[in-house]
């Protein structure tokens, strides 16, 4: 067991900032249900993101747009019940914070009251400033998310690397500074050039968690089903597969089907 997993203290937003200050990398993964959240919390993950990627991974939608606030709250509650140590972040789903900052606050309050999560995450920079400020005023910690923001897929038109052009990179830097200035405790940078992500990480005092943004970030996040090989249809260059759980499940189920069909299961010691 590593020294990291021996530290059983609850991870807080403050502790993440301290980790950045002492150069300790932050490990974050998604989870959407009790059983998986319990496993990854026990394995020493620092931050669990109840991501709106649940829309893809759990519900089979093509984008993150269809998932509702009620559904995110359901996933959030399931995860929080399992977690003792990790900081739990719940994504605000598409349409619950972009239009009106009072609605944004009401959505964030529902997430915090009903899930008992530690904080929320939302996508965007200057365009959602008012919503972020209002949520922060209510004492709810906010994690930002810049670069490839999947809730804007219909504007981007594809999931390719963002901020390769100078103008978009400059806007991302301005947005990152703004998110820190107004009080976000951390930001996620998704699928941008590693040099840009490193620059932003060095520029900010708050932790920068990358996904497809290179090794210069203060931490990394992956979608758990992708890194465990459960969701095999998605294999971007930035993804490292740590296991082939999909094949393990497939083989186990095929063996079970075979055992039931042949009458091998249950045997005498497996019955009353
Ligand atoms: O919803 C999600 O899983 C995310 C990660 C990709 C950062 O936002």
mmCIF file of C-alpha atoms and ligand atoms in Angstrom:
data_model
loop_
_atom_site.group_PDB
_atom_site.id
_atom_site.type_symbol
_atom_site.label_atom_id
_atom_site.label_comp_id
_atom_site.label_asym_id
_atom_site.label_seq_id
_atom_site.Cartn_x
_atom_site.Cartn_y
_atom_site.Cartn_z
ATOM 1 C CA UNK A 1 0.000 0.000 0.000
ATOM 2 C CA UNK A 2 1.345 3.457 -0.846
ATOM 3 C CA UNK A 3 1.829 6.200 1.732
ATOM 4 C CA UNK A 4 -0.902 8.173 -0.023
ATOM 5 C CA UNK A 5 -3.598 5.600 0.740
ATOM 6 C CA UNK A 6 -2.535 5.418 4.411
ATOM 7 C CA UNK A 7 -3.666 9.013 4.984
ATOM 8 C CA UNK A 8 -7.306 8.500 5.998
ATOM 9 C CA UNK A 9 -8.140 12.166 6.646
ATOM 10 C CA UNK A 10 -11.082 13.539 4.667
ATOM 11 C CA UNK A 11 -9.937 15.443 1.586
ATOM 12 C CA UNK A 12 -11.178 19.032 1.588
ATOM 13 C CA UNK A 13 -10.860 21.875 -0.910
ATOM 14 C CA UNK A 14 -8.220 23.400 1.370
ATOM 15 C CA UNK A 15 -6.214 20.175 1.417
ATOM 16 C CA UNK A 16 -6.179 20.142 -2.390
ATOM 17 C CA UNK A 17 -4.625 23.606 -2.411
ATOM 18 C CA UNK A 18 -2.057 22.444 0.167
ATOM 19 C CA UNK A 19 -1.270 19.443 -2.053
ATOM 20 C CA UNK A 20 -0.548 21.791 -4.936
ATOM 21 C CA UNK A 21 1.662 23.927 -2.686
ATOM 22 C CA UNK A 22 3.808 20.971 -1.687
ATOM 23 C CA UNK A 23 3.863 19.504 -5.211
ATOM 24 C CA UNK A 24 1.761 16.418 -4.439
ATOM 25 C CA UNK A 25 -0.266 15.407 -7.495
ATOM 26 C CA UNK A 26 -4.029 15.032 -7.146
ATOM 27 C CA UNK A 27 -5.707 11.830 -8.383
ATOM 28 C CA UNK A 28 -9.339 12.146 -9.448
ATOM 29 C CA UNK A 29 -11.740 9.656 -11.075
ATOM 30 C CA UNK A 30 -15.416 9.614 -11.909
ATOM 31 C CA UNK A 31 -17.947 7.390 -10.147
ATOM 32 C CA UNK A 32 -21.710 7.271 -10.403
ATOM 33 C CA UNK A 33 -22.797 4.519 -7.999
ATOM 34 C CA UNK A 34 -22.277 3.241 -4.444
ATOM 35 C CA UNK A 35 -20.274 0.069 -5.135
ATOM 36 C CA UNK A 36 -17.691 1.596 -7.469
ATOM 37 C CA UNK A 37 -17.350 4.712 -5.307
ATOM 38 C CA UNK A 38 -16.638 2.505 -2.266
ATOM 39 C CA UNK A 39 -13.913 0.630 -4.166
ATOM 40 C CA UNK A 40 -12.113 3.699 -5.483
ATOM 41 C CA UNK A 41 -12.398 5.580 -2.184
ATOM 42 C CA UNK A 42 -10.840 2.575 -0.439
ATOM 43 C CA UNK A 43 -8.031 2.561 -3.008
ATOM 44 C CA UNK A 44 -7.005 6.092 -2.048
ATOM 45 C CA UNK A 45 -8.467 8.324 -4.737
ATOM 46 C CA UNK A 46 -8.345 12.002 -3.681
ATOM 47 C CA UNK A 47 -11.353 13.353 -5.561
ATOM 48 C CA UNK A 48 -14.442 11.563 -6.908
ATOM 49 C CA UNK A 49 -16.305 13.357 -9.660
ATOM 50 C CA UNK A 50 -19.936 12.443 -10.116
ATOM 51 C CA UNK A 51 -19.564 13.547 -13.714
ATOM 52 C CA UNK A 52 -22.330 14.299 -16.152
ATOM 53 C CA UNK A 53 -20.465 11.711 -18.239
ATOM 54 C CA UNK A 54 -22.987 9.470 -16.417
ATOM 55 C CA UNK A 55 -25.191 10.491 -19.334
ATOM 56 C CA UNK A 56 -22.875 8.551 -21.695
ATOM 57 C CA UNK A 57 -21.488 5.864 -19.431
ATOM 58 C CA UNK A 58 -24.526 4.941 -17.337
ATOM 59 C CA UNK A 59 -27.421 5.879 -19.622
ATOM 60 C CA UNK A 60 -25.931 5.295 -23.077
ATOM 61 C CA UNK A 61 -26.627 8.765 -24.435
ATOM 62 C CA UNK A 62 -24.380 10.119 -27.195
ATOM 63 C CA UNK A 63 -23.724 13.406 -25.349
ATOM 64 C CA UNK A 64 -23.854 14.729 -21.778
ATOM 65 C CA UNK A 65 -26.751 17.041 -22.607
ATOM 66 C CA UNK A 66 -29.765 14.840 -21.773
ATOM 67 C CA UNK A 67 -28.916 14.065 -18.126
ATOM 68 C CA UNK A 68 -31.226 15.872 -15.693
ATOM 69 C CA UNK A 69 -30.675 17.495 -12.309
ATOM 70 C CA UNK A 70 -32.771 14.766 -10.640
ATOM 71 C CA UNK A 71 -30.617 12.077 -12.257
ATOM 72 C CA UNK A 72 -27.365 13.788 -11.193
ATOM 73 C CA UNK A 73 -28.747 14.040 -7.659
ATOM 74 C CA UNK A 74 -29.576 10.313 -7.679
ATOM 75 C CA UNK A 75 -25.992 9.466 -8.731
ATOM 76 C CA UNK A 76 -24.542 11.985 -6.268
ATOM 77 C CA UNK A 77 -26.469 10.525 -3.313
ATOM 78 C CA UNK A 78 -25.351 6.989 -4.203
ATOM 79 C CA UNK A 79 -21.692 8.026 -4.332
ATOM 80 C CA UNK A 80 -21.733 10.126 -1.160
ATOM 81 C CA UNK A 81 -23.179 7.191 0.842
ATOM 82 C CA UNK A 82 -20.074 5.155 -0.065
ATOM 83 C CA UNK A 83 -17.301 7.674 0.476
ATOM 84 C CA UNK A 84 -15.305 8.266 3.652
ATOM 85 C CA UNK A 85 -12.176 10.043 2.473
ATOM 86 C CA UNK A 86 -12.358 11.504 -1.036
ATOM 87 C CA UNK A 87 -13.709 14.946 -1.848
ATOM 88 C CA UNK A 88 -16.980 14.426 -3.751
ATOM 89 C CA UNK A 89 -17.731 16.840 -6.608
ATOM 90 C CA UNK A 90 -21.060 16.739 -8.450
ATOM 91 C CA UNK A 91 -21.350 18.105 -11.993
ATOM 92 C CA UNK A 92 -24.111 20.621 -12.659
ATOM 93 C CA UNK A 93 -25.938 19.278 -15.723
ATOM 94 C CA UNK A 94 -26.534 21.185 -18.953
ATOM 95 C CA UNK A 95 -29.289 23.787 -18.688
ATOM 96 C CA UNK A 96 -29.238 24.183 -14.914
ATOM 97 C CA UNK A 97 -26.835 27.128 -14.595
ATOM 98 C CA UNK A 98 -26.131 28.825 -17.927
ATOM 99 C CA UNK A 99 -29.212 31.001 -18.390
ATOM 100 C CA UNK A 100 -29.958 32.597 -15.079
ATOM 101 C CA UNK A 101 -27.791 32.889 -11.978
ATOM 102 C CA UNK A 102 -30.754 32.516 -9.586
ATOM 103 C CA UNK A 103 -31.666 29.225 -11.238
ATOM 104 C CA UNK A 104 -27.988 28.252 -11.069
ATOM 105 C CA UNK A 105 -27.984 28.867 -7.320
ATOM 106 C CA UNK A 106 -31.233 26.941 -6.850
ATOM 107 C CA UNK A 107 -29.754 23.980 -8.786
ATOM 108 C CA UNK A 108 -26.514 24.071 -6.784
ATOM 109 C CA UNK A 109 -28.426 24.249 -3.502
ATOM 110 C CA UNK A 110 -30.514 21.213 -4.497
ATOM 111 C CA UNK A 111 -27.312 19.267 -5.265
ATOM 112 C CA UNK A 112 -25.715 20.183 -1.936
ATOM 113 C CA UNK A 113 -28.858 19.639 0.204
ATOM 114 C CA UNK A 114 -29.971 16.396 -1.403
ATOM 115 C CA UNK A 115 -26.649 14.651 -2.109
ATOM 116 C CA UNK A 116 -24.512 15.970 0.784
ATOM 117 C CA UNK A 117 -21.622 16.271 -1.702
ATOM 118 C CA UNK A 118 -18.717 18.586 -0.899
ATOM 119 C CA UNK A 119 -18.909 20.871 -3.928
ATOM 120 C CA UNK A 120 -20.077 21.287 -7.519
ATOM 121 C CA UNK A 121 -18.386 21.594 -10.918
ATOM 122 C CA UNK A 122 -19.628 23.521 -13.922
ATOM 123 C CA UNK A 123 -18.330 24.296 -17.400
ATOM 124 C CA UNK A 124 -17.303 27.674 -18.810
ATOM 125 C CA UNK A 125 -15.513 30.923 -18.030
ATOM 126 C CA UNK A 126 -16.619 34.552 -18.329
ATOM 127 C CA UNK A 127 -19.993 33.595 -19.798
ATOM 128 C CA UNK A 128 -21.053 31.865 -16.552
ATOM 129 C CA UNK A 129 -19.333 34.293 -14.173
ATOM 130 C CA UNK A 130 -22.568 35.568 -12.599
ATOM 131 C CA UNK A 131 -23.788 32.042 -11.871
ATOM 132 C CA UNK A 132 -20.462 31.056 -10.296
ATOM 133 C CA UNK A 133 -20.358 34.183 -8.140
ATOM 134 C CA UNK A 134 -23.888 33.637 -6.880
ATOM 135 C CA UNK A 135 -23.175 29.977 -6.039
ATOM 136 C CA UNK A 136 -19.941 30.938 -4.250
ATOM 137 C CA UNK A 137 -21.804 33.601 -2.252
ATOM 138 C CA UNK A 138 -23.987 30.836 -0.832
ATOM 139 C CA UNK A 139 -20.859 29.112 0.500
ATOM 140 C CA UNK A 140 -20.808 26.352 -2.111
ATOM 141 C CA UNK A 141 -17.288 25.563 -3.409
ATOM 142 C CA UNK A 142 -17.046 25.582 -7.215
ATOM 143 C CA UNK A 143 -14.652 23.673 -9.475
ATOM 144 C CA UNK A 144 -14.381 25.207 -12.966
ATOM 145 C CA UNK A 145 -13.975 23.341 -16.270
ATOM 146 C CA UNK A 146 -12.342 24.859 -19.379
ATOM 147 C CA UNK A 147 -10.971 23.646 -22.709
ATOM 148 C CA UNK A 148 -13.120 20.936 -24.222
ATOM 149 C CA UNK A 149 -16.426 21.451 -22.450
ATOM 150 C CA UNK A 150 -18.680 18.561 -23.551
ATOM 151 C CA UNK A 151 -21.905 20.436 -22.767
ATOM 152 C CA UNK A 152 -20.993 22.772 -25.684
ATOM 153 C CA UNK A 153 -20.429 19.949 -28.178
ATOM 154 C CA UNK A 154 -23.090 21.316 -30.496
ATOM 155 C CA UNK A 155 -21.190 24.615 -30.696
ATOM 156 C CA UNK A 156 -17.768 22.969 -31.195
ATOM 157 C CA UNK A 157 -19.039 20.294 -33.589
ATOM 158 C CA UNK A 158 -16.404 17.717 -32.519
ATOM 159 C CA UNK A 159 -14.429 16.402 -29.542
ATOM 160 C CA UNK A 160 -11.043 17.409 -30.993
ATOM 161 C CA UNK A 161 -8.261 19.167 -29.042
ATOM 162 C CA UNK A 162 -9.254 22.733 -28.024
ATOM 163 C CA UNK A 163 -7.243 25.968 -27.749
ATOM 164 C CA UNK A 164 -4.647 25.121 -30.383
ATOM 165 C CA UNK A 165 -5.110 28.551 -31.970
ATOM 166 C CA UNK A 166 -3.688 31.615 -30.256
ATOM 167 C CA UNK A 167 -7.011 33.417 -29.792
ATOM 168 C CA UNK A 168 -8.699 30.459 -28.105
ATOM 169 C CA UNK A 169 -5.615 29.834 -25.932
ATOM 170 C CA UNK A 170 -5.608 33.501 -24.853
ATOM 171 C CA UNK A 171 -9.325 33.324 -23.948
ATOM 172 C CA UNK A 172 -8.686 30.130 -21.954
ATOM 173 C CA UNK A 173 -5.888 31.822 -19.995
ATOM 174 C CA UNK A 174 -8.140 34.815 -19.243
ATOM 175 C CA UNK A 175 -10.970 32.506 -18.162
ATOM 176 C CA UNK A 176 -8.646 30.480 -15.923
ATOM 177 C CA UNK A 177 -7.415 33.653 -14.211
ATOM 178 C CA UNK A 178 -10.997 34.854 -13.813
ATOM 179 C CA UNK A 179 -12.144 31.571 -12.237
ATOM 180 C CA UNK A 180 -9.340 31.820 -9.674
ATOM 181 C CA UNK A 181 -10.015 35.514 -9.029
ATOM 182 C CA UNK A 182 -13.736 35.034 -8.342
ATOM 183 C CA UNK A 183 -13.045 32.149 -5.956
ATOM 184 C CA UNK A 184 -13.144 28.737 -7.661
ATOM 185 C CA UNK A 185 -11.058 26.262 -5.617
ATOM 186 C CA UNK A 186 -9.802 24.277 -8.640
ATOM 187 C CA UNK A 187 -10.294 23.879 -12.365
ATOM 188 C CA UNK A 188 -10.406 20.993 -14.809
ATOM 189 C CA UNK A 189 -8.675 21.509 -18.165
ATOM 190 C CA UNK A 190 -9.893 19.074 -20.795
ATOM 191 C CA UNK A 191 -8.123 18.123 -24.026
ATOM 192 C CA UNK A 192 -5.850 21.100 -24.652
ATOM 193 C CA UNK A 193 -2.148 21.224 -25.622
ATOM 194 C CA UNK A 194 0.148 20.147 -22.775
ATOM 195 C CA UNK A 195 2.247 23.319 -23.032
ATOM 196 C CA UNK A 196 -0.810 25.502 -22.499
ATOM 197 C CA UNK A 197 -2.053 23.394 -19.570
ATOM 198 C CA UNK A 198 1.398 23.543 -17.946
ATOM 199 C CA UNK A 199 1.468 27.319 -18.339
ATOM 200 C CA UNK A 200 -1.974 27.675 -16.727
ATOM 201 C CA UNK A 201 -1.036 25.305 -13.887
ATOM 202 C CA UNK A 202 2.130 27.309 -13.146
ATOM 203 C CA UNK A 203 0.268 30.614 -13.364
ATOM 204 C CA UNK A 204 -2.528 29.720 -10.919
ATOM 205 C CA UNK A 205 -2.401 29.143 -7.159
ATOM 206 C CA UNK A 206 -5.447 26.854 -7.284
ATOM 207 C CA UNK A 207 -5.041 23.236 -8.460
ATOM 208 C CA UNK A 208 -5.458 22.448 -12.146
ATOM 209 C CA UNK A 209 -6.681 18.931 -12.885
ATOM 210 C CA UNK A 210 -6.074 17.753 -16.439
ATOM 211 C CA UNK A 211 -7.748 15.241 -18.715
ATOM 212 C CA UNK A 212 -5.882 14.964 -21.990
ATOM 213 C CA UNK A 213 -3.921 18.042 -20.950
ATOM 214 C CA UNK A 214 -0.500 16.507 -20.241
ATOM 215 C CA UNK A 215 1.682 15.875 -17.225
ATOM 216 C CA UNK A 216 2.264 19.501 -16.225
ATOM 217 C CA UNK A 217 -1.090 19.791 -14.443
ATOM 218 C CA UNK A 218 -1.430 19.533 -10.654
ATOM 219 C CA UNK A 219 -3.550 16.422 -10.973
ATOM 220 C CA UNK A 220 -5.271 14.085 -13.406
ATOM 221 C CA UNK A 221 -8.833 12.919 -13.925
ATOM 222 C CA UNK A 222 -10.145 10.035 -16.020
ATOM 223 C CA UNK A 223 -13.556 8.505 -16.528
ATOM 224 C CA UNK A 224 -13.379 5.324 -14.445
ATOM 225 C CA UNK A 225 -15.178 3.114 -16.990
ATOM 226 C CA UNK A 226 -12.637 4.151 -19.650
ATOM 227 C CA UNK A 227 -9.503 3.517 -17.558
ATOM 228 C CA UNK A 228 -10.828 0.175 -16.307
ATOM 229 C CA UNK A 229 -11.632 -1.050 -19.816
ATOM 230 C CA UNK A 230 -15.366 -1.357 -19.133
ATOM 231 C CA UNK A 231 -16.200 1.133 -21.878
ATOM 232 C CA UNK A 232 -14.055 -0.114 -24.745
ATOM 233 C CA UNK A 233 -15.580 1.984 -27.495
ATOM 234 C CA UNK A 234 -13.590 5.055 -26.416
ATOM 235 C CA UNK A 235 -9.810 5.054 -26.807
ATOM 236 C CA UNK A 236 -8.370 8.538 -27.234
ATOM 237 C CA UNK A 237 -4.595 9.012 -27.126
ATOM 238 C CA UNK A 238 -4.667 10.459 -23.587
ATOM 239 C CA UNK A 239 -6.360 7.400 -22.073
ATOM 240 C CA UNK A 240 -4.252 4.816 -20.227
ATOM 241 C CA UNK A 241 -6.102 1.550 -19.572
ATOM 242 C CA UNK A 242 -5.239 0.176 -16.144
ATOM 243 C CA UNK A 243 -7.290 -3.014 -16.435
ATOM 244 C CA UNK A 244 -9.442 -4.973 -18.824
ATOM 245 C CA UNK A 245 -12.460 -5.325 -16.571
ATOM 246 C CA UNK A 246 -14.737 -5.547 -19.608
ATOM 247 C CA UNK A 247 -13.096 -8.827 -20.657
ATOM 248 C CA UNK A 248 -13.134 -10.148 -17.067
ATOM 249 C CA UNK A 249 -16.903 -9.479 -16.838
ATOM 250 C CA UNK A 250 -17.548 -10.947 -20.286
ATOM 251 C CA UNK A 251 -15.609 -14.138 -19.501
ATOM 252 C CA UNK A 252 -17.202 -14.546 -16.062
ATOM 253 C CA UNK A 253 -20.728 -14.109 -17.443
ATOM 254 C CA UNK A 254 -20.053 -16.491 -20.354
ATOM 255 C CA UNK A 255 -18.796 -19.107 -17.849
ATOM 256 C CA UNK A 256 -21.891 -18.597 -15.654
ATOM 257 C CA UNK A 257 -24.223 -18.989 -18.661
ATOM 258 C CA UNK A 258 -22.398 -22.179 -19.579
ATOM 259 C CA UNK A 259 -22.559 -23.544 -16.025
ATOM 260 C CA UNK A 260 -26.310 -22.850 -15.764
ATOM 261 C CA UNK A 261 -27.035 -24.423 -19.172
ATOM 262 C CA UNK A 262 -24.996 -27.552 -18.430
ATOM 263 C CA UNK A 263 -26.420 -27.929 -14.917
ATOM 264 C CA UNK A 264 -22.959 -27.490 -13.344
ATOM 265 C CA UNK A 265 -24.276 -24.585 -11.254
ATOM 266 C CA UNK A 266 -25.492 -24.870 -8.557
ATOM 267 C CA UNK A 267 -23.758 -27.965 -7.189
ATOM 268 C CA UNK A 268 -24.663 -29.741 -3.928
ATOM 269 C CA UNK A 269 -22.686 -27.418 -1.685
ATOM 270 C CA UNK A 270 -24.342 -24.401 -3.300
ATOM 271 C CA UNK A 271 -27.877 -25.360 -2.276
ATOM 272 C CA UNK A 272 -29.901 -25.850 0.962
HETATM 273 O O1 LIG B 1 -18.283 14.426 -16.636
HETATM 274 C C1 LIG B 1 -17.092 14.100 -16.596
HETATM 275 O O2 LIG B 1 -16.732 12.916 -16.530
HETATM 276 C C2 LIG B 1 -16.079 15.161 -16.644
HETATM 277 C C3 LIG B 1 -14.661 14.745 -16.787
HETATM 278 C C4 LIG B 1 -14.386 14.388 -18.188
HETATM 279 C C5 LIG B 1 -13.734 15.775 -16.277
HETATM 280 O O3 LIG B 1 -16.412 16.305 -16.585
#
